[in-house]
């Protein structure tokens, strides 16, 4: 993934992370009453925003690593995206349950890939 594409992915993940975080803080309570599901949504938005910021920094780095950007982008979409769906309707999206840990593993792999020379 080029630096420009990583920058654009960071922008989309950042913007949607802020929007989904705000929805979780203000609108989700009108739909869902269980506090644990609201906390889960908040965690997904937090991880999305953390990885958007990391992706932004990586895109501006002189040592840009395309594979790290790809791992973080795919992992964030899989991890946070599956959580959003499961919080909204667990029964309809139960097939996405295994996607969450796979996305998490991709995000971890991206961090570990920064260790490569």
Short mmCIF file of N, CA, C and O in Angstrom, two decimals:
data_model
loop_
_atom_site.label_atom_id
_atom_site.label_comp_id
_atom_site.label_asym_id
_atom_site.label_seq_id
_atom_site.Cartn_x
_atom_site.Cartn_y
_atom_site.Cartn_z
N UNK A 1 0.85 -1.17 0.00
CA UNK A 1 0.00 0.00 0.00
C UNK A 1 0.90 1.24 0.00
O UNK A 1 1.79 1.35 0.84
N UNK A 2 0.66 2.14 -0.92
CA UNK A 2 1.47 3.35 -1.01
C UNK A 2 1.16 4.30 0.15
O UNK A 2 0.15 4.15 0.84
N UNK A 3 2.04 5.26 0.35
CA UNK A 3 1.83 6.25 1.42
C UNK A 3 0.54 7.02 1.21
O UNK A 3 -0.18 7.33 2.17
N UNK A 4 0.22 7.35 -0.05
CA UNK A 4 -1.00 8.11 -0.33
C UNK A 4 -2.24 7.29 -0.01
O UNK A 4 -3.19 7.80 0.60
N UNK A 5 -2.24 6.02 -0.36
CA UNK A 5 -3.39 5.17 -0.05
C UNK A 5 -3.50 4.98 1.46
O UNK A 5 -4.60 5.00 2.02
N UNK A 6 -2.36 4.81 2.14
CA UNK A 6 -2.38 4.69 3.60
C UNK A 6 -2.95 5.95 4.24
O UNK A 6 -3.74 5.88 5.19
N UNK A 7 -2.56 7.11 3.72
CA UNK A 7 -3.10 8.38 4.22
C UNK A 7 -4.61 8.44 4.03
O UNK A 7 -5.35 8.83 4.94
N UNK A 8 -5.08 8.02 2.87
CA UNK A 8 -6.53 8.03 2.61
C UNK A 8 -7.27 7.04 3.50
O UNK A 8 -8.36 7.34 3.99
N UNK A 9 -6.68 5.88 3.71
CA UNK A 9 -7.29 4.90 4.61
C UNK A 9 -7.35 5.45 6.03
O UNK A 9 -8.36 5.28 6.72
N UNK A 10 -6.27 6.11 6.45
CA UNK A 10 -6.25 6.73 7.78
C UNK A 10 -7.35 7.77 7.91
O UNK A 10 -8.03 7.85 8.94
N UNK A 11 -7.54 8.56 6.86
CA UNK A 11 -8.58 9.60 6.88
C UNK A 11 -9.97 8.98 6.99
O UNK A 11 -10.80 9.45 7.79
N UNK A 12 -10.23 7.94 6.23
CA UNK A 12 -11.55 7.28 6.27
C UNK A 12 -11.76 6.61 7.62
O UNK A 12 -12.83 6.75 8.23
N UNK A 13 -10.74 5.88 8.10
CA UNK A 13 -10.88 5.22 9.40
C UNK A 13 -11.04 6.24 10.52
O UNK A 13 -11.82 6.04 11.45
N UNK A 14 -10.30 7.36 10.44
CA UNK A 14 -10.42 8.40 11.46
C UNK A 14 -11.79 9.06 11.46
O UNK A 14 -12.42 9.21 12.51
N UNK A 15 -12.26 9.44 10.29
CA UNK A 15 -13.56 10.10 10.19
C UNK A 15 -14.70 9.19 10.64
O UNK A 15 -15.58 9.60 11.41
N UNK A 16 -14.68 7.95 10.16
CA UNK A 16 -15.75 7.02 10.55
C UNK A 16 -15.62 6.62 12.02
O UNK A 16 -16.63 6.39 12.69
N UNK A 17 -14.38 6.58 12.53
CA UNK A 17 -14.18 6.28 13.95
C UNK A 17 -14.78 7.34 14.85
O UNK A 17 -15.42 7.04 15.85
N UNK A 18 -14.57 8.60 14.49
CA UNK A 18 -15.16 9.70 15.26
C UNK A 18 -16.69 9.64 15.17
O UNK A 18 -17.40 9.75 16.18
N UNK A 19 -17.21 9.44 13.96
CA UNK A 19 -18.66 9.39 13.77
C UNK A 19 -19.28 8.22 14.53
O UNK A 19 -20.31 8.38 15.21
N UNK A 20 -18.67 7.05 14.43
CA UNK A 20 -19.23 5.88 15.11
C UNK A 20 -19.05 5.97 16.62
O UNK A 20 -19.90 5.52 17.38
N UNK A 21 -17.96 6.59 17.07
CA UNK A 21 -17.78 6.83 18.49
C UNK A 21 -18.83 7.78 19.04
O UNK A 21 -19.39 7.57 20.12
N UNK A 22 -19.11 8.85 18.28
CA UNK A 22 -20.15 9.80 18.70
C UNK A 22 -21.52 9.13 18.72
O UNK A 22 -22.32 9.34 19.64
N UNK A 23 -21.79 8.31 17.72
CA UNK A 23 -23.06 7.57 17.70
C UNK A 23 -23.15 6.66 18.92
O UNK A 23 -24.20 6.58 19.56
N UNK A 24 -22.05 6.00 19.25
CA UNK A 24 -22.04 5.12 20.41
C UNK A 24 -22.28 5.87 21.70
O UNK A 24 -22.95 5.37 22.62
N UNK A 25 -21.77 7.09 21.79
CA UNK A 25 -21.93 7.89 23.00
C UNK A 25 -23.30 8.54 23.12
O UNK A 25 -23.78 8.79 24.22
N UNK A 26 -23.94 8.81 21.99
CA UNK A 26 -25.19 9.58 22.04
C UNK A 26 -26.41 8.87 21.47
O UNK A 26 -27.50 9.03 22.00
N UNK A 27 -26.27 8.13 20.39
CA UNK A 27 -27.44 7.55 19.74
C UNK A 27 -27.69 6.08 20.04
O UNK A 27 -28.82 5.62 19.98
N UNK A 28 -26.64 5.36 20.37
CA UNK A 28 -26.77 3.91 20.57
C UNK A 28 -27.66 3.58 21.76
O UNK A 28 -28.36 2.57 21.74
N UNK A 29 -27.66 4.43 22.77
CA UNK A 29 -28.46 4.19 23.97
C UNK A 29 -29.96 4.18 23.68
O UNK A 29 -30.74 3.61 24.44
N UNK A 30 -30.35 4.79 22.57
CA UNK A 30 -31.76 4.79 22.18
C UNK A 30 -32.17 3.45 21.57
O UNK A 30 -33.35 3.12 21.52
N UNK A 31 -31.17 2.70 21.09
CA UNK A 31 -31.43 1.42 20.43
C UNK A 31 -31.11 0.25 21.34
O UNK A 31 -31.81 -0.77 21.34
N UNK A 32 -30.04 0.37 22.12
CA UNK A 32 -29.53 -0.72 22.95
C UNK A 32 -29.45 -0.26 24.40
O UNK A 32 -28.91 0.80 24.69
N UNK A 33 -29.97 -1.08 25.30
CA UNK A 33 -29.98 -0.69 26.71
C UNK A 33 -28.90 -1.38 27.53
O UNK A 33 -28.58 -0.92 28.63
N UNK A 34 -28.30 -2.45 27.01
CA UNK A 34 -27.30 -3.18 27.79
C UNK A 34 -25.96 -2.42 27.81
O UNK A 34 -25.36 -2.19 26.77
N UNK A 35 -25.48 -2.06 29.00
CA UNK A 35 -24.23 -1.30 29.12
C UNK A 35 -23.01 -2.03 28.55
O UNK A 35 -22.12 -1.40 28.00
N UNK A 36 -22.99 -3.36 28.66
CA UNK A 36 -21.82 -4.09 28.16
C UNK A 36 -21.71 -4.01 26.64
O UNK A 36 -20.61 -3.94 26.09
N UNK A 37 -22.84 -3.98 25.96
CA UNK A 37 -22.81 -3.84 24.49
C UNK A 37 -22.37 -2.44 24.10
O UNK A 37 -21.64 -2.26 23.11
N UNK A 38 -22.78 -1.44 24.86
CA UNK A 38 -22.36 -0.06 24.58
C UNK A 38 -20.86 0.08 24.83
O UNK A 38 -20.14 0.73 24.06
N UNK A 39 -20.34 -0.56 25.88
CA UNK A 39 -18.90 -0.53 26.15
C UNK A 39 -18.11 -1.25 25.05
O UNK A 39 -17.02 -0.82 24.69
N UNK A 40 -18.68 -2.32 24.53
CA UNK A 40 -18.02 -3.05 23.44
C UNK A 40 -17.94 -2.16 22.21
O UNK A 40 -16.91 -2.13 21.52
N UNK A 41 -19.01 -1.43 21.90
CA UNK A 41 -19.01 -0.48 20.78
C UNK A 41 -17.92 0.57 20.98
O UNK A 41 -17.17 0.89 20.07
N UNK A 42 -17.84 1.11 22.20
CA UNK A 42 -16.84 2.12 22.52
C UNK A 42 -15.42 1.58 22.30
O UNK A 42 -14.56 2.29 21.78
N UNK A 43 -15.19 0.34 22.71
CA UNK A 43 -13.88 -0.27 22.52
C UNK A 43 -13.55 -0.40 21.03
O UNK A 43 -12.42 -0.12 20.61
N UNK A 44 -14.51 -0.79 20.22
CA UNK A 44 -14.29 -0.90 18.77
C UNK A 44 -13.93 0.45 18.17
O UNK A 44 -13.00 0.56 17.35
N UNK A 45 -14.64 1.50 18.58
CA UNK A 45 -14.34 2.84 18.07
C UNK A 45 -12.97 3.31 18.53
O UNK A 45 -12.22 3.92 17.77
N UNK A 46 -12.61 3.00 19.77
CA UNK A 46 -11.29 3.38 20.31
C UNK A 46 -10.17 2.70 19.52
O UNK A 46 -9.20 3.35 19.12
N UNK A 47 -10.28 1.40 19.30
CA UNK A 47 -9.26 0.69 18.54
C UNK A 47 -9.19 1.22 17.11
O UNK A 47 -8.10 1.33 16.52
N UNK A 48 -10.32 1.55 16.53
CA UNK A 48 -10.34 2.11 15.17
C UNK A 48 -9.59 3.43 15.13
O UNK A 48 -8.78 3.67 14.24
N UNK A 49 -9.84 4.30 16.10
CA UNK A 49 -9.18 5.60 16.12
C UNK A 49 -7.68 5.48 16.40
O UNK A 49 -6.87 6.20 15.81
N UNK A 50 -7.31 4.57 17.28
CA UNK A 50 -5.88 4.35 17.56
C UNK A 50 -5.16 3.91 16.30
O UNK A 50 -4.07 4.41 15.98
N UNK A 51 -5.77 3.00 15.57
CA UNK A 51 -5.10 2.50 14.36
C UNK A 51 -5.17 3.50 13.21
O UNK A 51 -4.29 3.51 12.35
N UNK A 52 -6.18 4.35 13.19
CA UNK A 52 -6.21 5.43 12.20
C UNK A 52 -5.05 6.39 12.44
O UNK A 52 -4.36 6.80 11.50
N UNK A 53 -4.81 6.73 13.71
CA UNK A 53 -3.70 7.63 14.04
C UNK A 53 -2.36 6.98 13.74
O UNK A 53 -1.44 7.64 13.20
N UNK A 54 -2.22 5.70 14.05
CA UNK A 54 -0.97 4.99 13.76
C UNK A 54 -0.74 4.92 12.25
O UNK A 54 0.39 5.10 11.77
N UNK A 55 -1.80 4.68 11.50
CA UNK A 55 -1.70 4.61 10.04
C UNK A 55 -1.32 5.97 9.46
O UNK A 55 -0.52 6.06 8.52
N UNK A 56 -1.86 7.03 10.03
CA UNK A 56 -1.52 8.39 9.60
C UNK A 56 -0.03 8.65 9.83
O UNK A 56 0.67 9.16 8.95
N UNK A 57 0.47 8.29 11.01
CA UNK A 57 1.89 8.47 11.31
C UNK A 57 2.75 7.63 10.38
O UNK A 57 3.79 8.10 9.89
N UNK A 58 2.33 6.41 10.13
CA UNK A 58 3.09 5.53 9.23
C UNK A 58 3.14 6.10 7.82
O UNK A 58 4.18 6.05 7.16
N UNK A 59 2.04 6.66 7.36
CA UNK A 59 1.99 7.20 5.99
C UNK A 59 2.93 8.38 5.82
O UNK A 59 3.42 8.64 4.72
N UNK A 60 3.21 9.09 6.91
CA UNK A 60 4.10 10.25 6.85
C UNK A 60 5.55 9.88 7.16
O UNK A 60 6.44 10.71 7.01
N UNK A 61 5.77 8.65 7.55
CA UNK A 61 7.11 8.21 7.95
C UNK A 61 8.02 8.01 6.75
O UNK A 61 7.60 7.55 5.69
N UNK A 62 9.28 8.34 6.94
CA UNK A 62 10.28 8.10 5.89
C UNK A 62 10.50 6.60 5.72
O UNK A 62 10.94 6.15 4.66
N UNK A 63 10.18 5.83 6.75
CA UNK A 63 10.32 4.37 6.69
C UNK A 63 8.96 3.71 6.53
O UNK A 63 8.63 2.76 7.23
N UNK A 64 8.17 4.22 5.61
CA UNK A 64 6.83 3.66 5.36
C UNK A 64 6.93 2.18 5.01
O UNK A 64 7.75 1.79 4.20
N UNK A 65 6.11 1.40 5.64
CA UNK A 65 6.09 -0.05 5.38
C UNK A 65 4.71 -0.42 4.86
O UNK A 65 3.75 -0.49 5.63
N UNK A 66 4.61 -0.68 3.57
CA UNK A 66 3.30 -0.95 2.97
C UNK A 66 2.58 -2.14 3.59
O UNK A 66 1.35 -2.11 3.74
N UNK A 67 3.29 -3.19 3.95
CA UNK A 67 2.63 -4.37 4.51
C UNK A 67 2.03 -4.07 5.89
O UNK A 67 0.98 -4.61 6.24
N UNK A 68 2.67 -3.19 6.67
CA UNK A 68 2.12 -2.80 7.97
C UNK A 68 0.81 -2.04 7.76
O UNK A 68 -0.19 -2.30 8.44
N UNK A 69 0.81 -1.12 6.81
CA UNK A 69 -0.41 -0.36 6.52
C UNK A 69 -1.54 -1.29 6.10
O UNK A 69 -2.68 -1.12 6.53
N UNK A 70 -1.23 -2.27 5.29
CA UNK A 70 -2.25 -3.23 4.85
C UNK A 70 -2.79 -4.07 6.00
O UNK A 70 -4.00 -4.29 6.10
N UNK A 71 -1.88 -4.52 6.87
CA UNK A 71 -2.30 -5.32 8.03
C UNK A 71 -3.19 -4.50 8.96
O UNK A 71 -4.24 -4.98 9.43
N UNK A 72 -2.79 -3.26 9.24
CA UNK A 72 -3.59 -2.42 10.13
C UNK A 72 -4.94 -2.07 9.52
O UNK A 72 -5.95 -2.09 10.21
N UNK A 73 -4.96 -1.76 8.23
CA UNK A 73 -6.23 -1.38 7.60
C UNK A 73 -7.19 -2.56 7.58
O UNK A 73 -8.35 -2.44 8.02
N UNK A 74 -6.73 -3.69 7.09
CA UNK A 74 -7.60 -4.87 7.03
C UNK A 74 -8.01 -5.31 8.43
O UNK A 74 -9.19 -5.63 8.67
N UNK A 75 -7.06 -5.31 9.35
CA UNK A 75 -7.37 -5.73 10.71
C UNK A 75 -8.38 -4.83 11.38
O UNK A 75 -9.30 -5.31 12.06
N UNK A 76 -8.24 -3.53 11.19
CA UNK A 76 -9.17 -2.58 11.81
C UNK A 76 -10.58 -2.73 11.25
O UNK A 76 -11.57 -2.74 11.99
N UNK A 77 -10.67 -2.85 9.94
CA UNK A 77 -11.99 -3.01 9.31
C UNK A 77 -12.64 -4.31 9.80
O UNK A 77 -13.83 -4.33 10.14
N UNK A 78 -11.86 -5.38 9.85
CA UNK A 78 -12.42 -6.67 10.29
C UNK A 78 -12.78 -6.64 11.78
O UNK A 78 -13.88 -7.06 12.16
N UNK A 79 -11.87 -6.15 12.61
CA UNK A 79 -12.09 -6.15 14.06
C UNK A 79 -13.23 -5.22 14.45
O UNK A 79 -14.25 -5.65 14.98
N UNK A 80 -13.07 -3.94 14.16
CA UNK A 80 -14.09 -2.97 14.57
C UNK A 80 -15.39 -3.16 13.80
O UNK A 80 -16.47 -3.09 14.39
N UNK A 81 -15.28 -3.41 12.51
CA UNK A 81 -16.50 -3.59 11.69
C UNK A 81 -17.36 -4.74 12.17
O UNK A 81 -18.59 -4.61 12.27
N UNK A 82 -16.72 -5.87 12.49
CA UNK A 82 -17.50 -7.02 12.96
C UNK A 82 -18.13 -6.72 14.33
O UNK A 82 -19.27 -7.12 14.59
N UNK A 83 -17.41 -6.01 15.17
CA UNK A 83 -17.97 -5.66 16.48
C UNK A 83 -19.18 -4.74 16.33
O UNK A 83 -20.21 -4.95 16.98
N UNK A 84 -19.08 -3.73 15.47
CA UNK A 84 -20.23 -2.84 15.25
C UNK A 84 -21.45 -3.65 14.83
O UNK A 84 -22.55 -3.46 15.35
N UNK A 85 -21.26 -4.54 13.87
CA UNK A 85 -22.38 -5.37 13.38
C UNK A 85 -22.94 -6.25 14.49
O UNK A 85 -24.16 -6.36 14.65
N UNK A 86 -22.06 -6.89 15.25
CA UNK A 86 -22.52 -7.80 16.31
C UNK A 86 -23.23 -7.05 17.43
O UNK A 86 -24.19 -7.57 18.00
N UNK A 87 -22.79 -5.85 17.74
CA UNK A 87 -23.47 -5.07 18.77
C UNK A 87 -24.87 -4.68 18.30
O UNK A 87 -25.84 -4.75 19.06
N UNK A 88 -25.00 -4.30 17.04
CA UNK A 88 -26.30 -3.87 16.52
C UNK A 88 -27.29 -5.02 16.41
O UNK A 88 -28.48 -4.86 16.73
N UNK A 89 -26.82 -6.19 15.94
CA UNK A 89 -27.73 -7.33 15.78
C UNK A 89 -26.93 -8.62 15.80
O UNK A 89 -26.49 -9.11 14.76
N UNK A 90 -26.75 -9.15 17.00
CA UNK A 90 -25.92 -10.35 17.17
C UNK A 90 -26.45 -11.54 16.36
O UNK A 90 -25.67 -12.29 15.77
N UNK A 91 -27.75 -11.71 16.32
CA UNK A 91 -28.33 -12.86 15.61
C UNK A 91 -28.13 -12.76 14.10
O UNK A 91 -27.77 -13.74 13.45
N UNK A 92 -28.35 -11.59 13.55
CA UNK A 92 -28.23 -11.41 12.10
C UNK A 92 -26.78 -11.52 11.63
O UNK A 92 -26.52 -11.93 10.50
N UNK A 93 -25.83 -11.15 12.49
CA UNK A 93 -24.42 -11.12 12.09
C UNK A 93 -23.57 -12.14 12.83
O UNK A 93 -22.35 -11.99 12.90
N UNK A 94 -24.18 -13.19 13.36
CA UNK A 94 -23.42 -14.16 14.15
C UNK A 94 -22.30 -14.81 13.36
O UNK A 94 -21.28 -15.22 13.92
N UNK A 95 -22.41 -14.87 12.04
CA UNK A 95 -21.35 -15.44 11.21
C UNK A 95 -20.08 -14.60 11.27
O UNK A 95 -18.99 -15.08 10.93
N UNK A 96 -20.19 -13.34 11.69
CA UNK A 96 -19.02 -12.46 11.78
C UNK A 96 -18.23 -12.67 13.08
O UNK A 96 -17.15 -12.09 13.24
N UNK A 97 -18.74 -13.48 13.99
CA UNK A 97 -18.06 -13.72 15.25
C UNK A 97 -16.59 -14.11 15.10
O UNK A 97 -15.72 -13.53 15.75
N UNK A 98 -16.25 -15.04 14.21
CA UNK A 98 -14.84 -15.42 14.03
C UNK A 98 -13.99 -14.34 13.35
O UNK A 98 -12.77 -14.41 13.38
N UNK A 99 -14.62 -13.37 12.73
CA UNK A 99 -13.87 -12.32 12.04
C UNK A 99 -13.18 -11.39 13.05
O UNK A 99 -12.07 -10.90 12.79
N UNK A 100 -13.80 -11.18 14.19
CA UNK A 100 -13.25 -10.26 15.19
C UNK A 100 -11.84 -10.65 15.63
O UNK A 100 -10.92 -9.83 15.54
N UNK A 101 -11.62 -11.89 16.09
CA UNK A 101 -10.25 -12.23 16.49
C UNK A 101 -9.26 -12.26 15.33
O UNK A 101 -8.08 -11.96 15.52
N UNK A 102 -9.72 -12.59 14.14
CA UNK A 102 -8.83 -12.55 12.97
C UNK A 102 -8.36 -11.12 12.70
O UNK A 102 -7.19 -10.87 12.42
N UNK A 103 -9.30 -10.18 12.81
CA UNK A 103 -8.93 -8.77 12.65
C UNK A 103 -7.95 -8.33 13.72
O UNK A 103 -6.98 -7.62 13.44
N UNK A 104 -8.18 -8.76 14.94
CA UNK A 104 -7.26 -8.44 16.03
C UNK A 104 -5.87 -9.00 15.78
O UNK A 104 -4.85 -8.33 16.03
N UNK A 105 -5.81 -10.22 15.26
CA UNK A 105 -4.51 -10.82 14.95
C UNK A 105 -3.78 -10.06 13.85
O UNK A 105 -2.56 -9.91 13.89
N UNK A 106 -4.54 -9.55 12.87
CA UNK A 106 -3.91 -8.76 11.81
C UNK A 106 -3.35 -7.45 12.37
O UNK A 106 -2.25 -7.01 11.98
N UNK A 107 -4.08 -6.83 13.29
CA UNK A 107 -3.58 -5.60 13.89
C UNK A 107 -2.31 -5.88 14.69
O UNK A 107 -1.32 -5.13 14.60
N UNK A 108 -2.30 -6.95 15.47
CA UNK A 108 -1.11 -7.33 16.23
C UNK A 108 0.05 -7.63 15.29
O UNK A 108 1.19 -7.20 15.52
N UNK A 109 -0.23 -8.35 14.20
CA UNK A 109 0.81 -8.67 13.23
C UNK A 109 1.41 -7.40 12.64
O UNK A 109 2.62 -7.32 12.40
N UNK A 110 0.59 -6.38 12.42
CA UNK A 110 1.09 -5.11 11.91
C UNK A 110 2.06 -4.46 12.89
O UNK A 110 3.11 -3.95 12.49
N UNK A 111 1.71 -4.50 14.16
CA UNK A 111 2.62 -3.92 15.17
C UNK A 111 3.93 -4.70 15.22
O UNK A 111 5.00 -4.11 15.30
N UNK A 112 3.83 -6.02 15.20
CA UNK A 112 5.05 -6.84 15.25
C UNK A 112 5.89 -6.67 13.98
O UNK A 112 7.12 -6.76 14.04
N UNK A 113 5.23 -6.43 12.86
CA UNK A 113 5.96 -6.23 11.60
C UNK A 113 6.83 -4.97 11.63
O UNK A 113 7.79 -4.87 10.86
N UNK A 114 6.52 -4.06 12.53
CA UNK A 114 7.37 -2.87 12.67
C UNK A 114 8.77 -3.24 13.18
O UNK A 114 9.71 -2.46 13.03
N UNK A 115 8.90 -4.40 13.78
CA UNK A 115 10.20 -4.86 14.28
C UNK A 115 11.14 -5.29 13.16
O UNK A 115 12.36 -5.35 13.37
N UNK A 116 10.59 -5.60 12.00
CA UNK A 116 11.41 -6.06 10.88
C UNK A 116 12.36 -4.94 10.42
O UNK A 116 11.97 -3.77 10.40
N UNK A 117 13.58 -5.33 10.07
CA UNK A 117 14.54 -4.29 9.63
C UNK A 117 14.15 -3.65 8.31
O UNK A 117 13.42 -4.12 7.53
#
